[in-house]
Amino acid sequence: MTRLHGRTAIVTGAARGLGAGIAQALAEDGAAVVLADVLPQVNDTAAALASAGHRTLAVHLDVTSEENWHLALTTAVQSFGEVSILVNNAGITINKDFESVSIDEFRKILDVNLLGAFRGMQAVLPSMKRAGGGAIINVASTTTDQILSIAPCYGASKSALANLTKSAALHCAEQGYGIRVNSVHPGTHATPMVMGDGMATEHPAARAIIEAIPMKRMGQPLELGRVVAFLASQDASYMTGAEVFSDGGAVIT
Ligand SMILES: NC(=O)c1ccc[n+]([C@@H]2O[C@H](COP(=O)([O-])OP(=O)(O)OC[C@H]3O[C@@H](n4cnc5c(N)ncnc54)[C@H](O)[C@@H]3O)[C@@H](O)[C@H]2O)c1
Protein backbone atom coordinates (compact mmCIF):
# COMPACT_ATOMS: atom_id res chain seq x y z
CA MET A 1 0.00 0.00 0.00
CA THR A 2 1.17 3.56 -0.61
CA ARG A 3 -1.57 5.60 1.04
CA LEU A 4 1.09 7.51 3.08
CA HIS A 5 3.24 8.34 0.04
CA GLY A 6 4.70 11.86 0.28
CA ARG A 7 4.22 12.03 4.05
CA THR A 8 6.98 12.48 6.64
CA ALA A 9 6.57 10.64 9.95
CA ILE A 10 8.39 10.75 13.28
CA VAL A 11 8.07 7.69 15.53
CA THR A 12 9.50 7.91 19.05
CA GLY A 13 10.81 4.87 20.89
CA ALA A 14 11.36 3.28 17.48
CA ALA A 15 14.54 1.32 18.23
CA ARG A 16 12.61 -1.82 19.13
CA GLY A 17 9.27 -3.24 20.22
CA LEU A 18 6.05 -1.53 19.20
CA GLY A 19 7.88 1.55 17.88
CA ALA A 20 9.87 -0.57 15.42
CA GLY A 21 6.65 -2.26 14.25
CA ILE A 22 4.94 1.11 13.84
CA ALA A 23 7.89 2.49 11.85
CA GLN A 24 7.80 -0.58 9.59
CA ALA A 25 4.06 -0.29 8.97
CA LEU A 26 4.26 3.43 8.14
CA ALA A 27 7.23 2.82 5.82
CA GLU A 28 5.45 -0.05 4.08
CA ASP A 29 2.50 2.31 3.58
CA GLY A 30 4.79 4.75 1.75
CA ALA A 31 5.81 7.30 4.41
CA ALA A 32 9.35 8.56 4.90
CA VAL A 33 10.00 7.63 8.53
CA VAL A 34 12.29 9.21 11.10
CA LEU A 35 12.97 6.65 13.82
CA ALA A 36 13.77 8.41 17.09
CA ASP A 37 15.09 6.84 20.30
CA VAL A 38 17.66 7.12 23.07
CA LEU A 39 19.07 3.67 22.21
CA PRO A 40 21.85 3.43 19.58
CA GLN A 41 20.01 0.31 18.36
CA VAL A 42 17.70 2.73 16.51
CA ASN A 43 20.41 3.05 13.82
CA ASP A 44 20.20 -0.69 13.04
CA THR A 45 16.39 -0.65 13.04
CA ALA A 46 16.33 2.25 10.57
CA ALA A 47 19.07 0.67 8.45
CA ALA A 48 17.11 -2.60 8.20
CA LEU A 49 14.09 -0.70 6.85
CA ALA A 50 16.30 1.29 4.46
CA SER A 51 17.82 -1.92 3.11
CA ALA A 52 14.28 -3.14 2.39
CA GLY A 53 13.91 -0.08 0.12
CA HIS A 54 12.17 2.34 2.48
CA ARG A 55 13.01 6.02 3.14
CA THR A 56 14.14 6.08 6.76
CA LEU A 57 16.47 7.96 9.04
CA ALA A 58 17.55 7.42 12.67
CA VAL A 59 17.87 10.30 15.13
CA HIS A 60 18.86 10.45 18.78
CA LEU A 61 15.86 11.78 20.69
CA ASP A 62 15.23 11.80 24.40
CA VAL A 63 11.57 12.82 24.58
CA THR A 64 12.22 14.56 27.91
CA SER A 65 14.45 17.13 26.20
CA GLU A 66 12.90 20.07 24.33
CA GLU A 67 16.27 20.72 22.69
CA ASN A 68 16.35 17.13 21.38
CA TRP A 69 12.84 17.58 19.98
CA HIS A 70 13.89 20.76 18.18
CA LEU A 71 16.92 19.03 16.63
CA ALA A 72 14.95 15.92 15.63
CA LEU A 73 12.28 18.00 13.97
CA THR A 74 14.80 20.14 12.09
CA THR A 75 16.55 16.99 10.83
CA ALA A 76 13.25 15.42 9.76
CA VAL A 77 12.09 18.50 7.84
CA GLN A 78 15.46 19.03 6.16
CA SER A 79 15.67 15.36 5.13
CA PHE A 80 12.12 14.55 4.03
CA GLY A 81 9.99 17.73 4.17
CA GLU A 82 7.37 18.98 6.63
CA VAL A 83 6.23 16.44 9.21
CA SER A 84 2.60 15.36 8.90
CA ILE A 85 2.64 12.23 11.08
CA LEU A 86 3.82 12.02 14.69
CA VAL A 87 3.61 8.83 16.74
CA ASN A 88 4.37 9.37 20.42
CA ASN A 89 5.27 5.80 21.30
CA ALA A 90 8.25 6.12 23.67
CA GLY A 91 7.25 4.87 27.10
CA ILE A 92 8.57 3.38 30.29
CA THR A 93 7.12 1.55 33.25
CA ILE A 94 8.24 0.78 36.77
CA ASN A 95 6.55 -2.24 38.31
CA LYS A 96 6.06 -1.19 41.93
CA ASP A 97 2.78 -1.05 43.79
CA PHE A 98 1.13 2.05 45.22
CA GLU A 99 2.96 1.85 48.55
CA SER A 100 6.41 1.06 47.12
CA VAL A 101 6.75 3.49 44.24
CA SER A 102 8.52 6.78 44.99
CA ILE A 103 7.50 10.26 43.94
CA ASP A 104 10.70 10.53 41.86
CA GLU A 105 9.82 7.32 40.02
CA PHE A 106 6.33 8.67 39.36
CA ARG A 107 7.84 11.94 38.04
CA LYS A 108 10.14 9.97 35.74
CA ILE A 109 7.23 8.02 34.25
CA LEU A 110 5.20 11.18 33.74
CA ASP A 111 8.15 12.96 32.16
CA VAL A 112 8.49 10.29 29.46
CA ASN A 113 4.96 8.94 28.96
CA LEU A 114 2.93 12.13 29.35
CA LEU A 115 5.17 15.18 29.08
CA GLY A 116 7.26 13.52 26.36
CA ALA A 117 4.16 13.30 24.16
CA PHE A 118 3.14 16.84 25.11
CA ARG A 119 6.55 18.18 24.08
CA GLY A 120 6.32 16.25 20.82
CA MET A 121 2.85 17.54 19.95
CA GLN A 122 3.81 21.16 20.67
CA ALA A 123 7.05 20.76 18.71
CA VAL A 124 5.48 19.38 15.51
CA LEU A 125 2.36 21.54 15.28
CA PRO A 126 4.04 24.38 13.31
CA SER A 127 5.42 21.89 10.77
CA MET A 128 2.06 20.12 10.46
CA LYS A 129 0.32 23.45 9.93
CA ARG A 130 2.80 24.31 7.16
CA ALA A 131 2.14 20.83 5.70
CA GLY A 132 -1.57 21.71 5.56
CA GLY A 133 -2.59 19.12 8.14
CA GLY A 134 -1.53 15.89 9.72
CA ALA A 135 -2.16 13.11 12.18
CA ILE A 136 -0.83 12.55 15.69
CA ILE A 137 -1.14 9.13 17.29
CA ASN A 138 -0.35 8.77 20.98
CA VAL A 139 0.39 5.27 22.24
CA ALA A 140 -1.60 4.82 25.45
CA SER A 141 -2.51 1.38 26.86
CA THR A 142 -5.37 -0.83 27.94
CA THR A 143 -4.36 0.21 31.48
CA THR A 144 -6.54 3.29 30.92
CA ASP A 145 -9.46 0.86 31.40
CA GLN A 146 -7.92 -2.13 33.19
CA ILE A 147 -6.27 -1.15 36.45
CA LEU A 148 -3.06 -2.99 37.35
CA SER A 149 -2.03 -2.83 41.01
CA ILE A 150 1.60 -3.42 40.02
CA ALA A 151 1.86 -0.28 37.84
CA PRO A 152 -0.24 2.56 39.32
CA CYS A 153 1.89 5.41 37.96
CA TYR A 154 2.10 3.88 34.50
CA GLY A 155 -1.69 3.57 34.32
CA ALA A 156 -2.14 7.12 35.57
CA SER A 157 0.28 8.42 32.94
CA LYS A 158 -1.57 6.61 30.14
CA SER A 159 -5.01 7.77 31.30
CA ALA A 160 -3.70 11.33 31.39
CA LEU A 161 -2.23 10.85 27.92
CA ALA A 162 -5.60 9.70 26.56
CA ASN A 163 -7.22 12.77 28.11
CA LEU A 164 -4.53 15.10 26.73
CA THR A 165 -5.03 13.50 23.31
CA LYS A 166 -8.67 14.57 23.36
CA SER A 167 -7.79 18.14 24.39
CA ALA A 168 -5.29 18.40 21.56
CA ALA A 169 -7.82 16.89 19.13
CA LEU A 170 -10.47 19.40 20.15
CA HIS A 171 -8.08 22.34 19.90
CA CYS A 172 -6.84 21.35 16.44
CA ALA A 173 -10.40 20.75 15.17
CA GLU A 174 -11.65 24.07 16.55
CA GLN A 175 -8.71 25.90 14.99
CA GLY A 176 -9.38 24.23 11.62
CA TYR A 177 -5.82 22.93 11.33
CA GLY A 178 -6.72 19.67 9.57
CA ILE A 179 -4.72 17.88 12.25
CA ARG A 180 -6.32 14.79 13.81
CA VAL A 181 -5.15 13.48 17.19
CA ASN A 182 -6.03 9.98 18.38
CA SER A 183 -4.76 7.46 20.92
CA VAL A 184 -4.14 3.75 20.40
CA HIS A 185 -4.48 1.44 23.38
CA PRO A 186 -2.44 -1.73 22.92
CA GLY A 187 -3.09 -4.80 24.96
CA THR A 188 -0.19 -7.10 25.75
CA HIS A 189 2.34 -7.33 22.93
CA ALA A 190 5.50 -9.42 22.86
CA THR A 191 8.11 -6.67 23.27
CA PRO A 192 11.15 -6.18 25.53
CA MET A 193 8.97 -4.11 27.92
CA VAL A 194 6.73 -7.12 28.54
CA MET A 195 9.04 -10.07 27.88
CA GLY A 196 12.23 -8.65 29.40
CA ASP A 197 15.41 -10.06 27.95
CA GLY A 198 14.61 -13.29 26.25
CA MET A 199 11.55 -14.59 28.14
CA ALA A 200 9.78 -17.13 25.93
CA THR A 201 6.02 -17.22 25.43
CA GLU A 202 6.18 -20.71 27.02
CA HIS A 203 7.36 -19.19 30.31
CA PRO A 204 4.69 -19.69 33.04
CA ALA A 205 4.37 -15.91 33.58
CA ALA A 206 3.87 -15.35 29.86
CA ARG A 207 1.41 -18.26 29.66
CA ALA A 208 -0.65 -16.71 32.45
CA ILE A 209 -0.80 -13.37 30.57
CA ILE A 210 -1.81 -15.14 27.36
CA GLU A 211 -4.47 -17.20 29.14
CA ALA A 212 -6.19 -13.99 30.28
CA ILE A 213 -6.44 -12.61 26.72
CA PRO A 214 -9.68 -13.66 24.96
CA MET A 215 -7.82 -14.26 21.67
CA LYS A 216 -5.25 -16.40 23.58
CA ARG A 217 -2.17 -14.74 22.16
CA MET A 218 -0.10 -11.59 22.52
CA GLY A 219 -0.14 -9.01 19.77
CA GLN A 220 2.73 -8.50 17.37
CA PRO A 221 4.26 -5.02 16.90
CA LEU A 222 3.39 -4.93 13.20
CA GLU A 223 -0.30 -5.53 14.01
CA LEU A 224 -0.36 -2.39 16.12
CA GLY A 225 1.69 -0.63 13.45
CA ARG A 226 -1.02 -1.26 10.87
CA VAL A 227 -3.66 0.25 13.17
CA VAL A 228 -1.44 3.32 13.56
CA ALA A 229 -0.93 3.52 9.78
CA PHE A 230 -4.70 3.48 9.30
CA LEU A 231 -5.13 6.33 11.81
CA ALA A 232 -2.37 8.30 10.07
CA SER A 233 -4.03 7.85 6.67
CA GLN A 234 -6.94 9.60 5.00
CA ASP A 235 -8.92 6.38 5.54
CA ALA A 236 -9.41 7.74 9.09
CA SER A 237 -10.20 11.27 7.87
CA TYR A 238 -13.19 11.76 10.22
CA MET A 239 -11.55 10.26 13.32
CA THR A 240 -10.17 12.56 15.98
CA GLY A 241 -10.06 12.32 19.77
CA ALA A 242 -10.77 8.59 19.50
CA GLU A 243 -9.44 5.83 21.74
CA VAL A 244 -8.64 2.84 19.53
CA PHE A 245 -8.04 -0.46 21.32
CA SER A 246 -5.99 -3.26 19.76
CA ASP A 247 -5.87 -5.88 22.47
CA GLY A 248 -7.19 -9.28 21.40
CA GLY A 249 -10.42 -8.51 23.26
CA ALA A 250 -8.74 -7.83 26.62
CA VAL A 251 -10.89 -4.87 27.66
CA ILE A 252 -14.11 -6.75 26.96
CA THR A 253 -13.47 -8.81 30.08
N1 LIG B 1 4.22 -3.99 24.94
C1 LIG B 1 3.00 -3.87 25.43
O1 LIG B 1 2.34 -4.87 25.75
C2 LIG B 1 2.39 -2.53 25.60
C3 LIG B 1 1.04 -2.47 26.00
C4 LIG B 1 0.44 -1.23 26.14
C5 LIG B 1 1.15 -0.08 25.87
N2 LIG B 1 2.46 -0.16 25.49
C6 LIG B 1 3.15 1.09 25.20
O2 LIG B 1 3.74 1.01 23.92
C7 LIG B 1 4.92 1.81 23.88
C8 LIG B 1 6.07 0.96 23.41
O3 LIG B 1 6.24 -0.09 24.34
P1 LIG B 1 7.17 -1.36 24.05
O4 LIG B 1 6.46 -2.52 24.64
O5 LIG B 1 7.59 -1.41 22.64
O6 LIG B 1 8.40 -1.00 25.03
P2 LIG B 1 9.96 -1.21 24.83
O7 LIG B 1 10.56 -0.97 26.18
O8 LIG B 1 10.22 -2.49 24.16
O9 LIG B 1 10.32 -0.01 23.85
C9 LIG B 1 10.19 1.33 24.27
C10 LIG B 1 11.16 2.18 23.51
O10 LIG B 1 11.04 3.52 24.02
C11 LIG B 1 12.35 4.04 24.15
N3 LIG B 1 12.40 5.11 25.14
C12 LIG B 1 12.26 5.01 26.48
N4 LIG B 1 12.44 6.20 27.05
C13 LIG B 1 12.68 7.08 26.05
C14 LIG B 1 12.94 8.48 26.00
N5 LIG B 1 13.02 9.22 27.12
N6 LIG B 1 13.11 9.08 24.81
C15 LIG B 1 13.05 8.31 23.67
N7 LIG B 1 12.83 7.00 23.64
C16 LIG B 1 12.65 6.39 24.83
C17 LIG B 1 13.19 2.84 24.57
O11 LIG B 1 14.58 3.07 24.36
C18 LIG B 1 12.62 1.74 23.70
O12 LIG B 1 13.26 1.65 22.45
C19 LIG B 1 5.09 2.38 25.28
O13 LIG B 1 4.55 3.67 25.35
C20 LIG B 1 4.29 1.42 26.14
O14 LIG B 1 3.85 2.02 27.33
C21 LIG B 1 3.09 -1.36 25.36
Coordinates of C-alpha atoms and ligand atoms in Angstrom, one line a residue:
M1 CA 0.0 0.0 0.0
T2 CA 1.2 3.6 -0.6
R3 CA -1.6 5.6 1.0
L4 CA 1.1 7.5 3.1
H5 CA 3.2 8.3 0.0
G6 CA 4.7 11.9 0.3
R7 CA 4.2 12.0 4.0
T8 CA 7.0 12.5 6.6
A9 CA 6.6 10.6 10.0
I10 CA 8.4 10.7 13.3
V11 CA 8.1 7.7 15.5
T12 CA 9.5 7.9 19.1
G13 CA 10.8 4.9 20.9
A14 CA 11.4 3.3 17.5
A15 CA 14.5 1.3 18.2
R16 CA 12.6 -1.8 19.1
G17 CA 9.3 -3.2 20.2
L18 CA 6.1 -1.5 19.2
G19 CA 7.9 1.5 17.9
A20 CA 9.9 -0.6 15.4
G21 CA 6.6 -2.3 14.3
I22 CA 4.9 1.1 13.8
A23 CA 7.9 2.5 11.9
Q24 CA 7.8 -0.6 9.6
A25 CA 4.1 -0.3 9.0
L26 CA 4.3 3.4 8.1
A27 CA 7.2 2.8 5.8
E28 CA 5.4 0.0 4.1
D29 CA 2.5 2.3 3.6
G30 CA 4.8 4.8 1.8
A31 CA 5.8 7.3 4.4
A32 CA 9.4 8.6 4.9
V33 CA 10.0 7.6 8.5
V34 CA 12.3 9.2 11.1
L35 CA 13.0 6.7 13.8
A36 CA 13.8 8.4 17.1
D37 CA 15.1 6.8 20.3
V38 CA 17.7 7.1 23.1
L39 CA 19.1 3.7 22.2
P40 CA 21.9 3.4 19.6
Q41 CA 20.0 0.3 18.4
V42 CA 17.7 2.7 16.5
N43 CA 20.4 3.1 13.8
D44 CA 20.2 -0.7 13.0
T45 CA 16.4 -0.7 13.0
A46 CA 16.3 2.3 10.6
A47 CA 19.1 0.7 8.5
A48 CA 17.1 -2.6 8.2
L49 CA 14.1 -0.7 6.9
A50 CA 16.3 1.3 4.5
S51 CA 17.8 -1.9 3.1
A52 CA 14.3 -3.1 2.4
G53 CA 13.9 -0.1 0.1
H54 CA 12.2 2.3 2.5
R55 CA 13.0 6.0 3.1
T56 CA 14.1 6.1 6.8
L57 CA 16.5 8.0 9.0
A58 CA 17.5 7.4 12.7
V59 CA 17.9 10.3 15.1
H60 CA 18.9 10.4 18.8
L61 CA 15.9 11.8 20.7
D62 CA 15.2 11.8 24.4
V63 CA 11.6 12.8 24.6
T64 CA 12.2 14.6 27.9
S65 CA 14.5 17.1 26.2
E66 CA 12.9 20.1 24.3
E67 CA 16.3 20.7 22.7
N68 CA 16.3 17.1 21.4
W69 CA 12.8 17.6 20.0
H70 CA 13.9 20.8 18.2
L71 CA 16.9 19.0 16.6
A72 CA 15.0 15.9 15.6
L73 CA 12.3 18.0 14.0
T74 CA 14.8 20.1 12.1
T75 CA 16.5 17.0 10.8
A76 CA 13.3 15.4 9.8
V77 CA 12.1 18.5 7.8
Q78 CA 15.5 19.0 6.2
S79 CA 15.7 15.4 5.1
F80 CA 12.1 14.6 4.0
G81 CA 10.0 17.7 4.2
E82 CA 7.4 19.0 6.6
V83 CA 6.2 16.4 9.2
S84 CA 2.6 15.4 8.9
I85 CA 2.6 12.2 11.1
L86 CA 3.8 12.0 14.7
V87 CA 3.6 8.8 16.7
N88 CA 4.4 9.4 20.4
N89 CA 5.3 5.8 21.3
A90 CA 8.2 6.1 23.7
G91 CA 7.3 4.9 27.1
I92 CA 8.6 3.4 30.3
T93 CA 7.1 1.6 33.2
I94 CA 8.2 0.8 36.8
N95 CA 6.5 -2.2 38.3
K96 CA 6.1 -1.2 41.9
D97 CA 2.8 -1.0 43.8
F98 CA 1.1 2.1 45.2
E99 CA 3.0 1.9 48.6
S100 CA 6.4 1.1 47.1
V101 CA 6.8 3.5 44.2
S102 CA 8.5 6.8 45.0
I103 CA 7.5 10.3 43.9
D104 CA 10.7 10.5 41.9
E105 CA 9.8 7.3 40.0
F106 CA 6.3 8.7 39.4
R107 CA 7.8 11.9 38.0
K108 CA 10.1 10.0 35.7
I109 CA 7.2 8.0 34.3
L110 CA 5.2 11.2 33.7
D111 CA 8.2 13.0 32.2
V112 CA 8.5 10.3 29.5
N113 CA 5.0 8.9 29.0
L114 CA 2.9 12.1 29.3
L115 CA 5.2 15.2 29.1
G116 CA 7.3 13.5 26.4
A117 CA 4.2 13.3 24.2
F118 CA 3.1 16.8 25.1
R119 CA 6.6 18.2 24.1
G120 CA 6.3 16.3 20.8
M121 CA 2.9 17.5 20.0
Q122 CA 3.8 21.2 20.7
A123 CA 7.0 20.8 18.7
V124 CA 5.5 19.4 15.5
L125 CA 2.4 21.5 15.3
P126 CA 4.0 24.4 13.3
S127 CA 5.4 21.9 10.8
M128 CA 2.1 20.1 10.5
K129 CA 0.3 23.5 9.9
R130 CA 2.8 24.3 7.2
A131 CA 2.1 20.8 5.7
G132 CA -1.6 21.7 5.6
G133 CA -2.6 19.1 8.1
G134 CA -1.5 15.9 9.7
A135 CA -2.2 13.1 12.2
I136 CA -0.8 12.5 15.7
I137 CA -1.1 9.1 17.3
N138 CA -0.4 8.8 21.0
V139 CA 0.4 5.3 22.2
A140 CA -1.6 4.8 25.4
S141 CA -2.5 1.4 26.9
T142 CA -5.4 -0.8 27.9
T143 CA -4.4 0.2 31.5
T144 CA -6.5 3.3 30.9
D145 CA -9.5 0.9 31.4
Q146 CA -7.9 -2.1 33.2
I147 CA -6.3 -1.2 36.4
L148 CA -3.1 -3.0 37.4
S149 CA -2.0 -2.8 41.0
I150 CA 1.6 -3.4 40.0
A151 CA 1.9 -0.3 37.8
P152 CA -0.2 2.6 39.3
C153 CA 1.9 5.4 38.0
Y154 CA 2.1 3.9 34.5
G155 CA -1.7 3.6 34.3
A156 CA -2.1 7.1 35.6
S157 CA 0.3 8.4 32.9
K158 CA -1.6 6.6 30.1
S159 CA -5.0 7.8 31.3
A160 CA -3.7 11.3 31.4
L161 CA -2.2 10.8 27.9
A162 CA -5.6 9.7 26.6
N163 CA -7.2 12.8 28.1
L164 CA -4.5 15.1 26.7
T165 CA -5.0 13.5 23.3
K166 CA -8.7 14.6 23.4
S167 CA -7.8 18.1 24.4
A168 CA -5.3 18.4 21.6
A169 CA -7.8 16.9 19.1
L170 CA -10.5 19.4 20.2
H171 CA -8.1 22.3 19.9
C172 CA -6.8 21.3 16.4
A173 CA -10.4 20.7 15.2
E174 CA -11.7 24.1 16.5
Q175 CA -8.7 25.9 15.0
G176 CA -9.4 24.2 11.6
Y177 CA -5.8 22.9 11.3
G178 CA -6.7 19.7 9.6
I179 CA -4.7 17.9 12.2
R180 CA -6.3 14.8 13.8
V181 CA -5.1 13.5 17.2
N182 CA -6.0 10.0 18.4
S183 CA -4.8 7.5 20.9
V184 CA -4.1 3.8 20.4
H185 CA -4.5 1.4 23.4
P186 CA -2.4 -1.7 22.9
G187 CA -3.1 -4.8 25.0
T188 CA -0.2 -7.1 25.8
H189 CA 2.3 -7.3 22.9
A190 CA 5.5 -9.4 22.9
T191 CA 8.1 -6.7 23.3
P192 CA 11.1 -6.2 25.5
M193 CA 9.0 -4.1 27.9
V194 CA 6.7 -7.1 28.5
M195 CA 9.0 -10.1 27.9
G196 CA 12.2 -8.7 29.4
D197 CA 15.4 -10.1 28.0
G198 CA 14.6 -13.3 26.2
M199 CA 11.6 -14.6 28.1
A200 CA 9.8 -17.1 25.9
T201 CA 6.0 -17.2 25.4
E202 CA 6.2 -20.7 27.0
H203 CA 7.4 -19.2 30.3
P204 CA 4.7 -19.7 33.0
A205 CA 4.4 -15.9 33.6
A206 CA 3.9 -15.4 29.9
R207 CA 1.4 -18.3 29.7
A208 CA -0.7 -16.7 32.5
I209 CA -0.8 -13.4 30.6
I210 CA -1.8 -15.1 27.4
E211 CA -4.5 -17.2 29.1
A212 CA -6.2 -14.0 30.3
I213 CA -6.4 -12.6 26.7
P214 CA -9.7 -13.7 25.0
M215 CA -7.8 -14.3 21.7
K216 CA -5.3 -16.4 23.6
R217 CA -2.2 -14.7 22.2
M218 CA -0.1 -11.6 22.5
G219 CA -0.1 -9.0 19.8
Q220 CA 2.7 -8.5 17.4
P221 CA 4.3 -5.0 16.9
L222 CA 3.4 -4.9 13.2
E223 CA -0.3 -5.5 14.0
L224 CA -0.4 -2.4 16.1
G225 CA 1.7 -0.6 13.4
R226 CA -1.0 -1.3 10.9
V227 CA -3.7 0.3 13.2
V228 CA -1.4 3.3 13.6
A229 CA -0.9 3.5 9.8
F230 CA -4.7 3.5 9.3
L231 CA -5.1 6.3 11.8
A232 CA -2.4 8.3 10.1
S233 CA -4.0 7.9 6.7
Q234 CA -6.9 9.6 5.0
D235 CA -8.9 6.4 5.5
A236 CA -9.4 7.7 9.1
S237 CA -10.2 11.3 7.9
Y238 CA -13.2 11.8 10.2
M239 CA -11.6 10.3 13.3
T240 CA -10.2 12.6 16.0
G241 CA -10.1 12.3 19.8
A242 CA -10.8 8.6 19.5
E243 CA -9.4 5.8 21.7
V244 CA -8.6 2.8 19.5
F245 CA -8.0 -0.5 21.3
S246 CA -6.0 -3.3 19.8
D247 CA -5.9 -5.9 22.5
G248 CA -7.2 -9.3 21.4
G249 CA -10.4 -8.5 23.3
A250 CA -8.7 -7.8 26.6
V251 CA -10.9 -4.9 27.7
I252 CA -14.1 -6.8 27.0
T253 CA -13.5 -8.8 30.1
Ligands
LIG1 N1 4.2 -4.0 24.9 C1 3.0 -3.9 25.4 O1 2.3 -4.9 25.8 C2 2.4 -2.5 25.6 C3 1.0 -2.5 26.0 C4 0.4 -1.2 26.1 C5 1.1 -0.1 25.9 N2 2.5 -0.2 25.5 C6 3.2 1.1 25.2 O2 3.7 1.0 23.9 C7 4.9 1.8 23.9 C8 6.1 1.0 23.4 O3 6.2 -0.1 24.3 P1 7.2 -1.4 24.1 O4 6.5 -2.5 24.6 O5 7.6 -1.4 22.6 O6 8.4 -1.0 25.0 P2 10.0 -1.2 24.8 O7 10.6 -1.0 26.2 O8 10.2 -2.5 24.2 O9 10.3 0.0 23.8 C9 10.2 1.3 24.3 C10 11.2 2.2 23.5 O10 11.0 3.5 24.0 C11 12.3 4.0 24.2 N3 12.4 5.1 25.1 C12 12.3 5.0 26.5 N4 12.4 6.2 27.1 C13 12.7 7.1 26.0 C14 12.9 8.5 26.0 N5 13.0 9.2 27.1 N6 13.1 9.1 24.8 C15 13.1 8.3 23.7 N7 12.8 7.0 23.6 C16 12.6 6.4 24.8 C17 13.2 2.8 24.6 O11 14.6 3.1 24.4 C18 12.6 1.7 23.7 O12 13.3 1.6 22.5 C19 5.1 2.4 25.3 O13 4.5 3.7 25.3 C20 4.3 1.4 26.1 O14 3.8 2.0 27.3 C21 3.1 -1.4 25.4

